[in-house]
């Protein structure tokens, strides 16, 4: 098969994959361009605020990873990356706030400026836990950057320093966010049909 034919086949496969997943989406909430514009805006703001601070950006796996990779391409200052992975107990579509660290950070954050990169804040309990955990290491500062926020779902007082969009209480997927490990690779964010997870 010729190179162009292989490319076409690959494009058709991608289209089929997107179509398959699209049927599970009740509504596209944020399209690709809207997300990219916001990510650019957040990157610019972080670049201004952290000039000469060499921040450590800690991405919460796995949901935050797409957001992180797009975001750092829009940050013009030196920075360091690290990753943290947590497991939450209980319901698959709701966080219990009882978390276990599966992968801790490798960087010593003592005296450093830390920015936590999270996909979505729901109850806020996960971030509260991470924030308190980090503060024990005596960083210079800890700020939160979250692409999405569900303000009506907060169960704790949480301040999001860099926020992308406010959303309602629906369960959303795409752009890193999953349901049962699916949908992370959608370039947009959509509301998952209730019948998929109930
Ligand atoms: P919290 O501790 O704030 O209640 O939960 C935060 C985590 O729950 C997020 O990092 C994400 O993994 C998951 N989560 C909360 N709401 C949603 C949602 O609407 N969709 C998806 N895919 N995950 C969510």
Coordinates of N, CA and C and ligand atoms in Angstrom, one line a residue:
X1 N 0.8 -1.2 0.0 CA 0.0 0.0 0.0 C 0.9 1.3 0.0
X2 N 0.4 2.2 -0.8 CA 1.2 3.5 -0.9 C 1.1 4.3 0.4
X3 N 2.0 5.3 0.5 CA 2.1 6.1 1.7 C 0.7 6.9 1.9
X4 N 0.3 7.5 0.8 CA -1.0 8.3 0.9 C -2.2 7.4 1.2
X5 N -2.1 6.2 0.7 CA -3.3 5.3 1.0 C -3.3 4.9 2.5
X6 N -2.1 4.7 3.0 CA -2.0 4.4 4.5 C -2.5 5.5 5.3
X7 N -2.1 6.7 4.9 CA -2.5 7.9 5.6 C -4.0 8.1 5.6
X8 N -4.6 7.8 4.4 CA -6.1 7.9 4.3 C -6.8 6.9 5.2
X9 N -6.2 5.7 5.2 CA -6.8 4.6 6.0 C -6.7 5.0 7.5
X10 N -5.6 5.6 7.9 CA -5.4 6.0 9.3 C -6.5 7.1 9.6
X11 N -6.7 8.0 8.7 CA -7.7 9.1 8.9 C -9.1 8.5 9.1
X12 N -9.4 7.5 8.2 CA -10.7 6.8 8.3 C -10.9 6.1 9.6
X13 N -9.8 5.5 10.1 CA -9.9 4.8 11.4 C -10.1 5.8 12.5
X14 N -9.4 6.9 12.5 CA -9.6 8.0 13.5 C -11.0 8.5 13.5
X15 N -11.6 8.7 12.3 CA -12.9 9.2 12.1 C -13.9 8.2 12.7
X16 N -13.7 6.9 12.5 CA -14.6 5.9 13.0 C -14.5 5.8 14.5
X17 N -13.3 6.0 15.1 CA -13.1 6.0 16.5 C -13.9 7.1 17.2
X18 N -13.7 8.3 16.5 CA -14.4 9.5 17.1 C -15.9 9.4 17.0
X19 N -16.4 8.8 15.9 CA -17.8 8.6 15.7 C -18.4 7.6 16.8
X20 N -17.6 6.6 17.0 CA -18.0 5.6 18.0 C -18.1 6.2 19.4
X21 N -17.1 7.1 19.7 CA -17.2 7.7 21.1 C -18.2 8.8 21.1
X22 N -18.4 9.5 20.0 CA -19.4 10.6 19.9 C -20.8 10.2 20.2
X23 N -21.1 8.9 19.9 CA -22.5 8.5 20.2 C -22.8 8.3 21.7
X24 N -21.7 8.3 22.5 CA -21.8 8.2 24.0 C -21.9 9.6 24.6
X25 N -21.7 10.7 23.8 CA -21.7 12.0 24.3 C -23.1 12.7 24.1
X26 N -23.7 13.2 25.2 CA -25.0 13.8 25.1 C -24.9 15.2 24.6
X27 N -23.8 15.9 24.9 CA -23.6 17.3 24.4 C -22.1 17.7 24.5
X28 N -21.7 18.4 23.5 CA -20.3 18.9 23.5 C -20.4 20.2 24.3
X29 N -19.7 20.3 25.4 CA -19.7 21.5 26.3 C -18.7 22.5 25.8
X30 N -17.5 22.0 25.6 CA -16.4 22.9 25.2 C -15.6 22.3 24.0
X31 N -15.7 23.0 22.9 CA -15.0 22.5 21.7 C -13.5 22.8 21.7
X32 N -12.8 22.1 20.8 CA -11.4 22.2 20.8 C -10.8 23.6 20.8
X33 N -11.4 24.4 19.9 CA -10.8 25.8 19.8 C -11.0 26.6 21.1
X34 N -12.2 26.4 21.7 CA -12.5 27.1 23.0 C -11.5 26.7 24.1
X35 N -11.2 25.4 24.1 CA -10.3 24.9 25.1 C -8.9 25.5 24.8
X36 N -8.4 25.4 23.6 CA -7.1 25.9 23.2 C -6.9 27.4 23.5
X37 N -8.0 28.2 23.3 CA -7.9 29.6 23.6 C -7.7 29.9 25.1
X38 N -8.4 29.1 25.9 CA -8.4 29.3 27.3 C -7.0 28.8 27.8
X39 N -6.5 27.7 27.3 CA -5.2 27.2 27.7 C -4.1 28.2 27.4
X40 N -4.2 28.9 26.3 CA -3.2 29.9 25.9 C -3.3 31.1 26.9
X41 N -4.5 31.5 27.2 CA -4.7 32.6 28.2 C -4.0 32.2 29.6
X42 N -4.3 31.0 30.0 CA -3.8 30.6 31.3 C -2.2 30.5 31.3
X43 N -1.7 30.0 30.2 CA -0.2 29.9 30.0 C 0.4 31.3 30.1
X44 N -0.2 32.2 29.4 CA 0.3 33.6 29.4 C 0.3 34.2 30.8
X45 N -0.8 34.0 31.6 CA -0.9 34.5 32.9 C 0.2 33.9 33.8
X46 N 0.3 32.6 33.7 CA 1.3 31.9 34.5 C 2.8 32.4 34.2
X47 N 3.0 32.6 32.9 CA 4.3 33.1 32.5 C 4.6 34.4 33.1
X48 N 3.6 35.3 33.2 CA 3.8 36.6 33.8 C 4.0 36.5 35.3
X49 N 3.1 35.7 36.0 CA 3.2 35.6 37.4 C 4.4 34.9 38.0
X50 N 5.0 34.0 37.2 CA 6.1 33.2 37.7 C 7.4 33.5 37.1
X51 N 7.5 34.7 36.5 CA 8.8 35.2 35.9 C 9.9 35.1 36.9
X52 N 11.0 34.5 36.6 CA 12.2 34.3 37.6 C 11.9 33.4 38.8
X53 N 10.8 32.6 38.7 CA 10.5 31.8 39.9 C 10.7 30.3 39.6
X54 N 11.0 29.9 38.4 CA 11.3 28.5 38.1 C 10.3 27.5 38.8
X55 N 9.0 27.6 38.6 CA 8.1 26.8 39.3 C 8.1 25.3 39.0
X56 N 7.7 24.5 40.0 CA 7.5 23.1 39.7 C 6.0 22.9 39.4
X57 N 5.8 22.3 38.3 CA 4.4 22.1 37.9 C 4.1 20.6 38.1
X58 N 3.2 20.3 39.1 CA 2.9 19.0 39.4 C 1.6 18.6 38.8
X59 N 1.6 17.7 37.8 CA 0.4 17.2 37.1 C -0.2 16.0 37.9
X60 N -1.5 16.1 38.1 CA -2.2 15.0 38.7 C -2.6 14.0 37.6
X61 N -2.0 12.8 37.7 CA -2.3 11.8 36.6 C -3.7 11.1 36.9
X62 N -4.3 10.6 35.9 CA -3.9 10.7 34.5 C -4.6 11.9 33.8
X63 N -5.7 12.3 34.4 CA -6.6 13.3 33.8 C -6.0 14.6 33.4
X64 N -5.0 15.0 34.2 CA -4.4 16.4 33.9 C -3.4 16.4 32.8
X65 N -3.1 15.2 32.2 CA -1.9 15.2 31.4 C -2.0 15.9 30.0
X66 N -3.2 15.9 29.5 CA -3.4 16.5 28.2 C -3.4 18.0 28.4
X67 N -4.1 18.5 29.5 CA -4.1 19.9 29.8 C -2.7 20.4 30.1
X68 N -1.9 19.6 30.8 CA -0.5 20.0 31.1 C 0.3 20.2 29.9
X69 N 0.3 19.2 29.0 CA 1.1 19.2 27.8 C 0.8 20.4 26.9
X70 N -0.5 20.7 26.8 CA -0.9 21.9 26.0 C -0.5 23.2 26.7
X71 N -0.7 23.2 28.1 CA -0.5 24.4 28.9 C 1.0 24.8 28.8
X72 N 1.9 23.8 29.0 CA 3.3 24.2 29.1 C 3.9 24.7 27.8
X73 N 3.2 24.3 26.7 CA 3.6 24.9 25.4 C 3.3 26.4 25.3
X74 N 2.4 26.8 26.1 CA 2.1 28.2 26.2 C 2.7 29.0 27.3
X75 N 3.7 28.4 28.0 CA 4.4 29.0 29.1 C 5.8 29.3 28.6
X76 N 6.2 30.6 28.7 CA 7.5 31.0 28.1 C 8.6 31.1 29.1
X77 N 8.4 30.7 30.3 CA 9.5 30.8 31.3 C 10.0 29.4 31.7
X78 N 11.2 29.3 32.3 CA 11.7 28.0 32.7 C 10.8 27.4 33.8
X79 N 10.7 26.1 33.7 CA 9.8 25.4 34.7 C 10.3 24.0 34.8
X80 N 9.9 23.3 35.9 CA 10.2 21.9 36.1 C 8.9 21.1 36.2
X81 N 8.9 19.9 35.7 CA 7.7 19.1 35.7 C 7.8 18.0 36.7
X82 N 6.7 17.6 37.3 CA 6.6 16.4 38.1 C 5.2 15.9 38.0
X83 N 5.0 14.6 38.4 CA 3.7 14.0 38.3 C 3.4 13.3 39.6
X84 N 2.1 13.2 39.9 CA 1.6 12.5 41.1 C 0.4 11.7 40.7
X85 N 0.3 10.5 41.2 CA -0.8 9.7 40.9 C -1.5 9.3 42.2
X86 N -2.8 9.4 42.3 CA -3.6 9.1 43.5 C -4.7 8.2 43.1
X87 N -5.1 7.3 44.1 CA -6.3 6.5 43.8 C -7.3 6.9 44.9
X88 N -8.5 7.1 44.4 CA -9.6 7.5 45.2 C -10.5 6.3 45.5
X89 N -11.0 6.1 46.7 CA -11.8 5.0 47.0 C -13.3 5.4 46.8
X90 N -14.1 4.4 46.5 CA -15.5 4.6 46.4 C -16.0 4.6 45.0
X91 N -17.2 5.3 44.8 CA -17.9 5.4 43.6 C -17.0 5.7 42.4
X92 N -17.2 5.2 41.2 CA -16.4 5.5 40.1 C -16.6 6.9 39.5
X93 N -17.8 7.5 39.7 CA -18.0 8.8 39.2 C -18.0 9.9 40.2
X94 N -17.7 9.5 41.5 CA -17.6 10.5 42.5 C -16.4 10.3 43.4
X95 N -15.8 11.4 43.8 CA -14.6 11.2 44.7 C -15.1 11.2 46.2
X96 N -14.4 10.3 46.9 CA -14.8 10.2 48.4 C -13.9 11.1 49.2
X97 N -12.8 11.5 48.6 CA -11.9 12.4 49.3 C -10.9 11.5 50.1
X98 N -11.1 10.2 50.1 CA -10.2 9.3 50.8 C -9.2 8.9 49.7
X99 N -8.0 9.4 49.8 CA -7.1 9.1 48.7 C -5.8 8.4 49.2
X100 N -5.2 7.7 48.2 CA -4.0 7.0 48.5 C -3.0 7.4 47.5
X101 N -1.8 7.8 47.9 CA -0.8 8.2 46.9 C -0.2 6.9 46.2
X102 N -0.4 6.8 44.9 CA 0.2 5.7 44.2 C 1.6 6.0 43.6
X103 N 1.7 7.3 43.2 CA 3.1 7.8 42.8 C 3.3 9.2 43.4
X104 N 4.3 9.3 44.2 CA 4.6 10.6 44.8 C 5.5 11.4 43.9
X105 N 5.7 12.7 44.2 CA 6.6 13.5 43.4 C 8.0 13.1 43.6
X106 N 8.9 13.4 42.7 CA 10.3 13.1 42.8 C 11.1 14.3 43.2
X107 N 10.6 15.5 42.8 CA 11.3 16.8 43.0 C 11.2 17.1 44.5
X108 N 12.3 17.7 45.1 CA 12.2 18.2 46.5 C 11.6 19.6 46.4
X109 N 10.4 19.7 46.9 CA 9.6 21.0 46.7 C 9.9 22.0 47.8
X110 N 10.8 21.7 48.8 CA 11.1 22.6 49.9 C 11.6 23.9 49.3
X111 N 11.0 25.0 49.6 CA 11.4 26.3 49.2 C 11.0 26.6 47.7
X112 N 10.3 25.7 47.1 CA 10.0 25.9 45.6 C 8.6 26.4 45.5
X113 N 8.3 27.1 44.3 CA 7.0 27.5 44.0 C 6.3 26.4 43.2
X114 N 5.2 25.9 43.8 CA 4.5 24.7 43.2 C 3.2 25.1 42.6
X115 N 2.9 24.6 41.4 CA 1.6 24.8 40.7 C 1.1 23.4 40.5
X116 N -0.1 23.1 41.1 CA -0.7 21.8 40.9 C -1.6 21.9 39.6
X117 N -1.4 21.0 38.7 CA -2.2 20.9 37.5 C -3.3 19.8 37.6
X118 N -4.5 20.2 37.6 CA -5.6 19.2 37.8 C -6.6 19.4 36.6
X119 N -7.2 18.3 36.3 CA -8.2 18.3 35.2 C -9.5 19.0 35.6
X120 N -10.0 18.5 36.8 CA -11.3 19.1 37.2 C -11.4 19.0 38.8
X121 N -12.1 20.1 39.3 CA -12.3 20.1 40.7 C -13.8 19.8 40.9
X122 N -14.1 18.8 41.6 CA -15.5 18.4 41.9 C -15.8 18.7 43.4
X123 N -15.6 17.8 44.3 CA -15.8 18.1 45.7 C -14.7 18.9 46.2
X124 N -13.5 18.9 45.6 CA -12.4 19.6 46.0 C -11.5 18.9 47.0
X125 N -12.0 17.7 47.4 CA -11.4 16.9 48.5 C -10.0 16.4 48.1
X126 N -9.8 16.0 46.9 CA -8.5 15.5 46.4 C -7.5 16.6 46.5
X127 N -7.9 17.8 46.0 CA -6.9 18.9 46.0 C -6.6 19.4 47.4
X128 N -7.6 19.3 48.2 CA -7.4 19.7 49.6 C -6.3 18.8 50.3
X129 N -6.5 17.5 50.0 CA -5.5 16.5 50.5 C -4.1 16.8 50.0
X130 N -4.0 17.0 48.7 CA -2.7 17.3 48.0 C -2.1 18.5 48.6
X131 N -2.9 19.6 48.7 CA -2.4 20.9 49.2 C -1.8 20.7 50.6
X132 N -2.5 20.0 51.4 CA -2.1 19.9 52.8 C -0.8 19.0 52.8
X133 N -0.8 18.0 52.0 CA 0.4 17.1 51.9 C 1.6 17.8 51.5
X134 N 1.5 18.7 50.4 CA 2.6 19.5 49.9 C 3.1 20.4 51.0
X135 N 2.2 21.1 51.7 CA 2.6 22.1 52.7 C 3.5 21.6 53.7
X136 N 3.4 20.2 54.0 CA 4.3 19.6 55.0 C 5.7 19.7 54.5
X137 N 6.0 19.8 53.2 CA 7.3 19.9 52.6 C 7.9 21.3 52.6
X138 N 7.1 22.2 53.2 CA 7.5 23.6 53.3 C 7.9 24.3 51.9
X139 N 7.0 24.2 50.9 CA 7.3 24.9 49.7 C 7.2 26.4 49.9
X140 N 7.7 27.2 48.9 CA 7.6 28.7 49.0 C 6.2 29.1 48.8
X141 N 5.5 28.4 47.9 CA 4.1 28.6 47.6 C 3.4 27.4 46.9
X142 N 2.1 27.3 47.1 CA 1.4 26.2 46.3 C 0.1 26.9 45.7
X143 N 0.0 26.8 44.4 CA -1.2 27.3 43.8 C -1.8 26.2 42.9
X144 N -3.1 26.4 42.6 CA -3.8 25.4 41.9 C -4.2 25.9 40.5
X145 N -4.0 25.1 39.5 CA -4.5 25.4 38.2 C -5.3 24.3 37.7
X146 N -6.6 24.5 37.5 CA -7.5 23.5 37.1 C -8.3 23.9 35.9
X147 N -8.4 23.0 34.9 CA -9.1 23.4 33.7 C -10.6 23.6 33.9
X148 N -11.2 22.7 34.7 CA -12.6 22.7 35.0 C -12.9 22.8 36.5
X149 N -14.0 23.5 36.8 CA -14.5 23.6 38.2 C -16.0 23.3 38.2
X150 N -16.4 22.5 39.2 CA -17.8 22.3 39.4 C -18.1 22.9 40.8
X151 N -18.3 24.3 40.8 CA -18.5 25.0 42.1 C -19.7 24.5 42.9
X152 N -20.7 24.0 42.3 CA -21.9 23.5 43.1 C -21.6 22.2 43.8
X153 N -20.5 21.5 43.4 CA -20.2 20.2 44.0 C -19.2 20.3 45.1
X154 N -18.6 21.5 45.3 CA -17.5 21.6 46.4 C -18.0 21.2 47.7
X155 N -17.2 20.4 48.4 CA -17.5 20.1 49.8 C -16.6 20.7 50.8
X156 N -15.6 21.5 50.2 CA -14.6 22.1 51.1 C -14.3 23.4 50.5
X157 N -13.7 24.3 51.3 CA -13.3 25.6 50.9 C -12.1 25.5 50.0
X158 N -12.2 25.7 48.8 CA -11.0 25.6 47.9 C -10.9 26.7 47.0
X159 N -9.7 27.3 46.9 CA -9.5 28.4 46.0 C -8.7 28.0 44.8
X160 N -9.2 28.2 43.6 CA -8.5 27.8 42.4 C -7.9 29.1 41.8
X161 N -6.6 29.1 41.8 CA -5.8 30.3 41.4 C -5.9 30.5 39.9
X162 N -5.8 29.5 39.1 CA -5.9 29.5 37.7 C -7.0 28.6 37.2
X163 N -8.1 29.2 36.8 CA -9.3 28.3 36.5 C -9.6 28.5 35.0
X164 N -9.9 27.3 34.3 CA -10.3 27.4 32.9 C -11.8 27.7 32.8
X165 N -12.7 26.8 33.1 CA -14.1 27.0 32.9 C -14.9 26.4 34.1
X166 N -16.0 27.1 34.4 CA -17.0 26.5 35.4 C -17.9 25.6 34.6
X167 N -18.2 24.5 35.2 CA -19.2 23.6 34.6 C -20.3 23.2 35.6
X168 N -21.3 22.6 35.1 CA -22.4 22.1 36.0 C -22.0 20.8 36.7
X169 N -23.0 20.1 37.2 CA -22.7 18.9 38.0 C -22.7 17.6 37.1
X170 N -22.9 17.8 35.8 CA -22.9 16.6 34.9 C -21.5 15.9 34.9
X171 N -21.5 14.7 34.6 CA -20.2 13.9 34.4 C -19.6 14.2 33.1
X172 N -18.5 14.8 33.0 CA -17.9 15.1 31.7 C -16.7 14.3 31.3
X173 N -16.4 14.1 30.1 CA -15.3 13.3 29.6 C -14.6 14.1 28.4
X174 N -13.4 13.6 28.1 CA -12.7 14.2 27.0 C -11.5 15.0 27.4
X175 N -10.6 15.3 26.5 CA -9.4 16.2 26.9 C -8.8 15.7 28.2
X176 N -8.5 14.4 28.3 CA -7.9 13.9 29.5 C -8.8 13.2 30.4
X177 N -10.0 13.7 30.5 CA -11.0 13.1 31.4 C -11.6 11.8 30.9
X178 N -11.7 10.8 31.8 CA -12.2 9.5 31.3 C -13.4 9.1 32.0
X179 N -14.0 8.0 31.4 CA -14.9 7.2 32.2 C -14.4 5.8 31.9
X180 N -14.1 5.0 33.0 CA -13.5 3.7 32.8 C -12.4 3.7 31.8
X181 N -11.5 4.6 31.9 CA -10.3 4.8 31.1 C -10.6 5.1 29.6
X182 N -11.8 5.3 29.3 CA -12.2 5.7 27.9 C -12.4 7.2 27.7
X183 N -12.4 7.7 26.5 CA -12.7 9.1 26.1 C -11.6 10.1 26.4
X184 N -10.5 9.7 27.0 CA -9.4 10.7 27.3 C -8.9 11.4 26.1
X185 N -8.9 10.7 24.9 CA -8.3 11.2 23.7 C -9.3 12.0 22.9
X186 N -10.5 12.3 23.4 CA -11.3 13.2 22.6 C -10.7 14.6 22.7
X187 N -10.7 15.4 21.6 CA -10.1 16.7 21.7 C -11.0 17.8 22.3
X188 N -12.2 17.4 22.6 CA -13.2 18.3 23.2 C -13.7 17.8 24.5
X189 N -14.5 18.6 25.2 CA -15.1 18.1 26.5 C -16.6 18.0 26.3
X190 N -17.1 16.8 26.7 CA -18.6 16.6 26.5 C -19.2 16.0 27.7
X191 N -20.5 16.1 27.8 CA -21.3 15.4 28.9 C -21.5 14.0 28.4
X192 N -21.2 13.1 29.3 CA -21.4 11.7 29.0 C -22.9 11.3 29.2
X193 N -23.4 10.6 28.3 CA -24.8 10.1 28.5 C -25.0 9.3 29.7
X194 N -26.0 9.6 30.5 CA -26.2 9.0 31.8 C -26.2 7.5 31.7
X195 N -26.9 7.0 30.6 CA -27.0 5.5 30.6 C -25.7 4.8 30.4
X196 N -24.6 5.5 30.1 CA -23.3 4.8 30.0 C -22.8 4.5 31.3
X197 N -23.0 5.3 32.3 CA -22.4 5.1 33.6 C -23.4 4.7 34.7
X198 N -24.7 4.7 34.4 CA -25.7 4.4 35.5 C -26.3 3.0 35.3
Ligands
LIG1 P1 -12.8 15.7 43.8 O1 -11.8 15.2 44.8 O2 -12.6 17.2 43.5 O3 -14.2 15.4 44.1 O4 -12.5 14.9 42.5 C1 -11.5 15.3 41.5 C2 -11.3 14.1 40.6 O5 -12.5 13.4 40.3 C3 -10.9 14.6 39.3 O6 -9.5 14.7 39.2 C4 -11.4 13.6 38.3 O7 -10.5 12.5 38.2 C5 -12.6 13.0 39.0 N1 -13.9 13.7 38.5 C6 -14.7 14.6 39.1 N2 -15.7 15.0 38.3 C7 -15.5 14.4 37.1 C8 -16.2 14.4 35.9 O8 -17.2 15.1 35.6 N3 -15.6 13.6 34.9 C9 -14.5 12.9 35.0 N4 -14.1 12.2 34.0 N5 -13.9 12.8 36.2 C10 -14.3 13.6 37.2

